[in-house]
XYZ file of C-alpha atoms in Angstrom:
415
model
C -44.009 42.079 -8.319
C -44.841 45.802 -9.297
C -43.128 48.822 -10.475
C -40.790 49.632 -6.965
C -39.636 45.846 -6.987
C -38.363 46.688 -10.538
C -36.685 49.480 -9.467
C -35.070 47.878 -6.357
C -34.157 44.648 -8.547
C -32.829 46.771 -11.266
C -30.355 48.236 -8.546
C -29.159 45.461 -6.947
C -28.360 43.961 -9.994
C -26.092 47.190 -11.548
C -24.417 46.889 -7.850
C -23.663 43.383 -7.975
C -22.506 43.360 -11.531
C -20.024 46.087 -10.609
C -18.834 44.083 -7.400
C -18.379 40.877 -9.409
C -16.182 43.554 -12.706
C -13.651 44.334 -9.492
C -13.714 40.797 -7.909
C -10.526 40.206 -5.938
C -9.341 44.132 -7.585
C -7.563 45.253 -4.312
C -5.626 41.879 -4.597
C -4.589 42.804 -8.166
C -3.772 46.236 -7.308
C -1.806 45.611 -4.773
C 0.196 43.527 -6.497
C 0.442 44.355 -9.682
C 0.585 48.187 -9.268
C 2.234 48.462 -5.456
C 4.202 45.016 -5.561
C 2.837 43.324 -2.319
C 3.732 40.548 -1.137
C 1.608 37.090 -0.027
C 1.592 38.561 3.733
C 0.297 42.164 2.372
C -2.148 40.628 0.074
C -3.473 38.677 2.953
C -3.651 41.411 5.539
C -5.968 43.420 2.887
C -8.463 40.277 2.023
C -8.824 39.758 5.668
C -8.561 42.435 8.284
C -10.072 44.559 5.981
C -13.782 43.018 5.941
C -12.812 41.808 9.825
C -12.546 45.742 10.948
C -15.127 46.599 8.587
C -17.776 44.256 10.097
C -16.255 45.473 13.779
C -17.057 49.054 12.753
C -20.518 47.875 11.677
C -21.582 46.556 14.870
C -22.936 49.766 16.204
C -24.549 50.896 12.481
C -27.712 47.504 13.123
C -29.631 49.831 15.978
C -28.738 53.101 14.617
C -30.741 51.547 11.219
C -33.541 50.118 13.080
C -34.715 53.344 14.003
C -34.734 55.278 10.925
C -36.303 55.122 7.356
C -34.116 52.208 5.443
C -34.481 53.665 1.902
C -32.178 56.920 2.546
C -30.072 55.001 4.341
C -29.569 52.364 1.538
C -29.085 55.500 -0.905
C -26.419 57.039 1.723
C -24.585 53.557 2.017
C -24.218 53.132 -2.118
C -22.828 56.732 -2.231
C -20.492 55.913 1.047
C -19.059 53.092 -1.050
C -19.360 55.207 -4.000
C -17.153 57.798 -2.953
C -14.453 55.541 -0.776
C -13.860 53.393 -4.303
C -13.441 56.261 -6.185
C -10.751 57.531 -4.052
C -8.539 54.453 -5.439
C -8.482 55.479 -9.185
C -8.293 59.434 -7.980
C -4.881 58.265 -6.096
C -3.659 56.018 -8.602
C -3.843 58.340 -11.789
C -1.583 60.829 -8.930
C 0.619 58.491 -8.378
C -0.092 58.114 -4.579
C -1.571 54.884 -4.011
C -0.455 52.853 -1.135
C -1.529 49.872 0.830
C -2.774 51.605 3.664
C -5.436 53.337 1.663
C -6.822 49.949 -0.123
C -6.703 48.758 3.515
C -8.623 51.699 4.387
C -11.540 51.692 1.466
C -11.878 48.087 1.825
C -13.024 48.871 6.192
C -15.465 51.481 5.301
C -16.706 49.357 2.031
C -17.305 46.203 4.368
C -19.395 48.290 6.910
C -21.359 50.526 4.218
C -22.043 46.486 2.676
C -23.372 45.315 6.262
C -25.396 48.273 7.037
C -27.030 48.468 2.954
C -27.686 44.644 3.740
C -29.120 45.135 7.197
C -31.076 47.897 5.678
C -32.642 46.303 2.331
C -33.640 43.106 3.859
C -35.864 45.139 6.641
C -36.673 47.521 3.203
C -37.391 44.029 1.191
C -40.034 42.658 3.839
C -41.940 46.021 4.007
C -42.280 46.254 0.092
C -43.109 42.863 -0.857
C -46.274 40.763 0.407
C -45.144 37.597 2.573
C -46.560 35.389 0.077
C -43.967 37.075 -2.763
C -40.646 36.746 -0.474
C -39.212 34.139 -1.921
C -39.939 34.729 -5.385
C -37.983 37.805 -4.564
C -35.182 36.432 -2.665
C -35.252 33.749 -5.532
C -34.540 36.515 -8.290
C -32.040 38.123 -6.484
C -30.203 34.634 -6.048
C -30.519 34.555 -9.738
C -29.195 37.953 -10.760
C -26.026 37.260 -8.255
C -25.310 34.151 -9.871
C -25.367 35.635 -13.134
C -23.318 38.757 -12.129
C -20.948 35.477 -10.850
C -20.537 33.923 -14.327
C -20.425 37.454 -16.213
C -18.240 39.624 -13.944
C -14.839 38.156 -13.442
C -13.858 37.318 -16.800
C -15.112 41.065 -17.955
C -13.551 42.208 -15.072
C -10.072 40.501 -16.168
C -10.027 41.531 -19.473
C -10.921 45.329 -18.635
C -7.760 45.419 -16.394
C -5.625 43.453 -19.166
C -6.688 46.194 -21.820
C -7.403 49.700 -19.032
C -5.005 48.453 -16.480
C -5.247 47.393 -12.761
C -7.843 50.343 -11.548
C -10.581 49.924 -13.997
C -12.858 47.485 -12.527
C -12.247 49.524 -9.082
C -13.830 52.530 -10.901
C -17.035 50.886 -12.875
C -17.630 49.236 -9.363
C -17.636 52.688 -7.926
C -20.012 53.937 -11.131
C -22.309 50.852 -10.197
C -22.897 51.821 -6.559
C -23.954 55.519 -8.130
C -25.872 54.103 -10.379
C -27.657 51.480 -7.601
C -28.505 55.016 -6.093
C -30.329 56.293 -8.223
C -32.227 53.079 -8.426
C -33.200 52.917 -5.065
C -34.531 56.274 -5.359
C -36.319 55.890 -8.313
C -38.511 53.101 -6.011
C -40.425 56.027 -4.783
C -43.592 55.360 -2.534
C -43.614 55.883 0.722
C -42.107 54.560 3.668
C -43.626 54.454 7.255
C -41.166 56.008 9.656
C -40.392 53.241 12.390
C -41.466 53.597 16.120
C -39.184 55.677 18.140
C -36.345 54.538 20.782
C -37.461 54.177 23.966
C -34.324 56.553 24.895
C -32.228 58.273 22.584
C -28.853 57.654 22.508
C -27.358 54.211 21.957
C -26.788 52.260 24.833
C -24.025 49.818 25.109
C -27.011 46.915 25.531
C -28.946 47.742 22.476
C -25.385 46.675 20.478
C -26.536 42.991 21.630
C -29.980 43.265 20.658
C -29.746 41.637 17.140
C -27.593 38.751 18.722
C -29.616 38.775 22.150
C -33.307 37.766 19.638
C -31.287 35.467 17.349
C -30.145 33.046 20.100
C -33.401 33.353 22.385
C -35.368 32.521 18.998
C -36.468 29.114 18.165
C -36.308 29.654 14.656
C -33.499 31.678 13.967
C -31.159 29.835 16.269
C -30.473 26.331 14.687
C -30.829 28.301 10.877
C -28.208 30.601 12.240
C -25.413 28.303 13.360
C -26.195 26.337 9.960
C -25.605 29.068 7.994
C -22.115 30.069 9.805
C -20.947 26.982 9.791
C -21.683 25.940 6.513
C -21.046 28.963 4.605
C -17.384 29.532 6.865
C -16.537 25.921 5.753
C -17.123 26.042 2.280
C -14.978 29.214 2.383
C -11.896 28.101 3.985
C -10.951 25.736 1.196
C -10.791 27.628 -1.248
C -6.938 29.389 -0.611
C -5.852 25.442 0.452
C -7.353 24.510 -3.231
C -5.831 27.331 -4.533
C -2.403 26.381 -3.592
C -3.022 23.011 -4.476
C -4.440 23.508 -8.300
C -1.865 26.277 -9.317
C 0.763 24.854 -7.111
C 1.323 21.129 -6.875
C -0.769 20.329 -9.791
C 0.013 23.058 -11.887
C -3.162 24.202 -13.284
C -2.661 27.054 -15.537
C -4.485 30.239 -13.785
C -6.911 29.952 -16.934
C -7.919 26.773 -15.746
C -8.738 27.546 -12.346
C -10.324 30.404 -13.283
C -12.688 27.769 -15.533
C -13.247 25.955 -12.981
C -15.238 27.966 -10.608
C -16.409 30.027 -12.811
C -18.924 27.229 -15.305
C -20.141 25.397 -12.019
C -22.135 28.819 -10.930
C -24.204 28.554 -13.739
C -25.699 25.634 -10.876
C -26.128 28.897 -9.498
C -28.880 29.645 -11.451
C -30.318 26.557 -11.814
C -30.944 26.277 -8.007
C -32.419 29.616 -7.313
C -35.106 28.827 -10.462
C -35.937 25.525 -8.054
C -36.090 26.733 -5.506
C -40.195 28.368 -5.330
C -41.204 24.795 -7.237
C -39.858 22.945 -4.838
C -41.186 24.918 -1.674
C -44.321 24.946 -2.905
C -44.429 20.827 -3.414
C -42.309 20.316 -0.728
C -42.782 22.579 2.082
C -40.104 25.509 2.615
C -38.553 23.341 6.110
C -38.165 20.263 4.221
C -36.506 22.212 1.064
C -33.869 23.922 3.509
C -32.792 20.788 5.257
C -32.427 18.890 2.067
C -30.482 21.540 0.499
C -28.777 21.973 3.698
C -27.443 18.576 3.475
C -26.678 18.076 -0.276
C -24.397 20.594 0.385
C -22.038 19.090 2.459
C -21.498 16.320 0.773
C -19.530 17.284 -2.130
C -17.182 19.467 -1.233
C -14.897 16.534 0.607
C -14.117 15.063 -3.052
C -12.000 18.069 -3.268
C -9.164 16.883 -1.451
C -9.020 13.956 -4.094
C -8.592 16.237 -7.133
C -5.698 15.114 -9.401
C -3.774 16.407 -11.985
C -5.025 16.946 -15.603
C -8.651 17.072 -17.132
C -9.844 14.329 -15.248
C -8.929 16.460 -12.216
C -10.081 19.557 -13.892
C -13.603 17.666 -14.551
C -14.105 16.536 -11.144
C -13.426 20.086 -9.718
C -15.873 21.697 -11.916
C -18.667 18.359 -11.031
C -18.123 19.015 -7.455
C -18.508 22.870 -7.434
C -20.934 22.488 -9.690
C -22.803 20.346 -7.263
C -22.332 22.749 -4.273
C -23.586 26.158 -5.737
C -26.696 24.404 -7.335
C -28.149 22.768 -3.494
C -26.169 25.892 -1.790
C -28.664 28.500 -4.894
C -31.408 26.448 -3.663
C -30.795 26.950 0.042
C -30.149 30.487 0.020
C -33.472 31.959 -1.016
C -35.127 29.475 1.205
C -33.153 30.234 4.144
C -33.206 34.239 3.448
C -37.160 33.805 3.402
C -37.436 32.261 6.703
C -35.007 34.468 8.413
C -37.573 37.873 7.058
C -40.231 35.560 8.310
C -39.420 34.812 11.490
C -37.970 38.544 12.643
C -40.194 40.767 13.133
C -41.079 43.864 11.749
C -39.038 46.181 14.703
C -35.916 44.368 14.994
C -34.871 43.345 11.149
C -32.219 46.148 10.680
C -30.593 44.602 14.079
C -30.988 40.862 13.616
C -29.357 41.168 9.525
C -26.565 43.162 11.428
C -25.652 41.260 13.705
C -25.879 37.813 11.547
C -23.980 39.653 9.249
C -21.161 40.362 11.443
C -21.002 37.069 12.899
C -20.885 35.419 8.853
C -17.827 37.916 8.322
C -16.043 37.212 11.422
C -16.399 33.602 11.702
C -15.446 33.364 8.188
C -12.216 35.263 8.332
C -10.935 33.735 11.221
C -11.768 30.119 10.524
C -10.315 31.095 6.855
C -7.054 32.127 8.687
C -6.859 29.093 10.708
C -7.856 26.540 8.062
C -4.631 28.682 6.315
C -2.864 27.844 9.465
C -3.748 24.241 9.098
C -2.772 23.896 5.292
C 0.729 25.165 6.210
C 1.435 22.834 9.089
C -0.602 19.478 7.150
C -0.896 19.972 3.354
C -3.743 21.318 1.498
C -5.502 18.107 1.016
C -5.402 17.536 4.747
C -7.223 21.026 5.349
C -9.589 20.991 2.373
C -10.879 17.292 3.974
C -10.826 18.390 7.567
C -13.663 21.122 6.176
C -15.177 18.803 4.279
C -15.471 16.261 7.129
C -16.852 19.165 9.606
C -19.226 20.318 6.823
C -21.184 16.954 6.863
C -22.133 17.238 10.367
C -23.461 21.046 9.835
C -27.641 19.836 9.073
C -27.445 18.587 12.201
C -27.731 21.913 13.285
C -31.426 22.123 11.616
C -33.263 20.109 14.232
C -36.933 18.922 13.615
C -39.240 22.186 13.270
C -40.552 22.753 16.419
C -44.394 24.323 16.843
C -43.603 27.215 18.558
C -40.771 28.248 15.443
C -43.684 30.219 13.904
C -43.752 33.226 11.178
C -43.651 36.760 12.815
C -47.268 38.054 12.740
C -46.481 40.850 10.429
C -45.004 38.311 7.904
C -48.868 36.079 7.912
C -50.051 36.532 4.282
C -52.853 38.484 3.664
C -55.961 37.069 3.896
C -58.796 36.815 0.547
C -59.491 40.165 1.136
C -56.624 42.085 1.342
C -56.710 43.102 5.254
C -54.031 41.299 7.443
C -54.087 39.669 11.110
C -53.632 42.510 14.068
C -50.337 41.923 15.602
């Protein structure tokens, strides 16, 4: 893959190990050092990223337009800098809840815009032929960051106390960086605006290609729905495992946490079983295995049999879900073209953060008015209609030109 892949691999894996240390930190902060309360704790898991994703709307064209390598480096020091106000203000004794709500907006838009920006950076650096091999290793490295990170992460805050994992997160976006920039090379600078200031119109442009493309369309819906449903049971399984069947948090934790090694099991699959299969049949396969275990949860009972079955079903999900997510990220870089990457990742983006946080607020809605079990089937139900979604490949759902592999001798296709 080459000396600048390295580079940009090593970095998102330094960034994502850091993100998985401080998984759910502003939670623990804000309870354990400010005392919140269930309503406070909620406000900062969701409005946060809502707002954030809100303020990122704007940040898709304003990439598009400019070099995506400084603007990757600017993002990691942005979140950088906003993290490492939380330690700075809790070794002064002046944390408060309106600052974690504050860190966690500009994090969530700095994470949209870096993502926006490295998948357009991604498809410029690697050859078409090599995306999913890429995609597949970074599937890999976030799994593993998965399995690694929150049990580190728990036992640097039980022996450093609640801010720790906040502040190597912070070191791990430096140190990403300094990765990025280490990829070196050049970088063509993209085709000027037509006009140049932002229009309101040009806010719509990533949404505006997604639903007017064949391709994209029916992949994007799939992947809103289905990632937005797996989502919203986990608080109603929460509740249920810690609550009603009183799983020790030890055990939960166990739970989730030995199933993502599935994690990387699927993304190692996943470039076999494209190249035997075909990448359209892979991604509707995967797209339905999917659903179809996440509906036992509702039957989860009390003890290890319970605990078993929990881990079997998870287990069962991230493994088809690691082998759908290279596949799908693939196609999407394949099917955008070069000019309007930076806007389409923005704007699915968005739409993944917002969807997920309001259907995770009704599904919360549900739980309280029905029972857990009630709202963890009701998503599972819903999830086994989402391949529908993927409709038969149609022949005009073609790769962009500028994704064609190269031919036998190097040159590629004029667009």
């Amino acid at each position: 893959m080459g000396r600048r892949f390295g580079w940009l691999w090593a970095a998102y894996s330094v960034s994502a190990l850091g993100t998985y240390l401080a998984f759910d930190a502003f939670s623990v902060i804000a309870v354990i050092a400010l005392h919140a309360g269930s309503a406070e704790v909620a406000l900062i898991a969701a409005i946060g990223p809502a707002v954030g994703a809100v303020a990122a709307v704007p940040l898709g064209p304003w990439v598009e337009f400019r070099r995506k390598r400084p603007v990757m480096v600017a993002m990691d020091l942005v979140r950088f800098a906003a993290l490492l106000t939380v330690p700075a203000a809790y070794a002064l004794g002046a944390l408060g809840l309106g600052q974690l709500l504050l860190v966690s907006v500009v994090v969530a838009a700095a994470d949209i815009t870096f993502g926006a920006a490295s998948g357009a950076f991604l498809k410029s650096l690697v050859p078409a032929d090599r995306l999913l091999t890429a995609n597949a290793r970074f599937e890999s490295t976030n799994w593993t960051a998965l399995v690694l990170g929150p049990p580190l992460g728990g036992a640097a805050i039980g022996l450093f106390g609640p801010v720790t994992t906040v502040a190597a997160n912070a070191v791990s976006f430096l140190l990403s960086a300094l990765g990025i920039r280490a990829v070196g090379g050049g970088e063509p600078r993209p085709a000027p605006r037509d006009t140049q200031r932002l229009r309101a119109a040009d806010l719509l442009d990533g949404w505006r290609y997604i639903l007017t493309s064949p391709a994209l369309r029916p992949l994007f819906f799939n992947s809103l729905a289905g990632n937005a449903l797996i989502m919203v049971a986990a608080p109603p399984l929460a509740v249920l495992m810690l609550g009603r069947l009183g799983f020790a948090p030890w055990q939960y934790g166990l739970a989730f946490a030995v199933p993502c090694l599935g994690g990387l099991l699927g993304a190692r699959l996943a470039r076999p079983l494209v190249a035997r299969y075909g990448q359209w049949r892979v991604l509707r396969t995967a797209s339905a295995l999917r659903a179809v275990w996440p509906l036992g949860l509702a039957f989860v009972g009390p003890g290890l049999p319970g605990l078993l079955l929990v881990m079997v079903l998870e287990f069962g999900v991230i493994t088809c879900s690691a082998v759908y997510s290279p596949v799908y990220a693939t196609r999407r870089l394949e099917h955008t073209p070069d000019d309007r990457v930076a806007r389409t990742l923005s704007a699915w983006s968005v739409t993944g953060k917002a969807t997920t946080a309001a259907m995770t607020a009704l599904w919360g809605l549900l739980a309280s008015l029905t029972g857990p079990r009630t709202a963890i089937a009701a998503a599972g139900i819903l999830l086994l209609a989402t391949p529908l979604l993927l409709r038969r490949e149609t022949a005009t759902a073609r790769p962009s030109p500028a994704t064609v592999p190269p031919s036998p001798d190097g040159s590629r296709p004029s667009r």
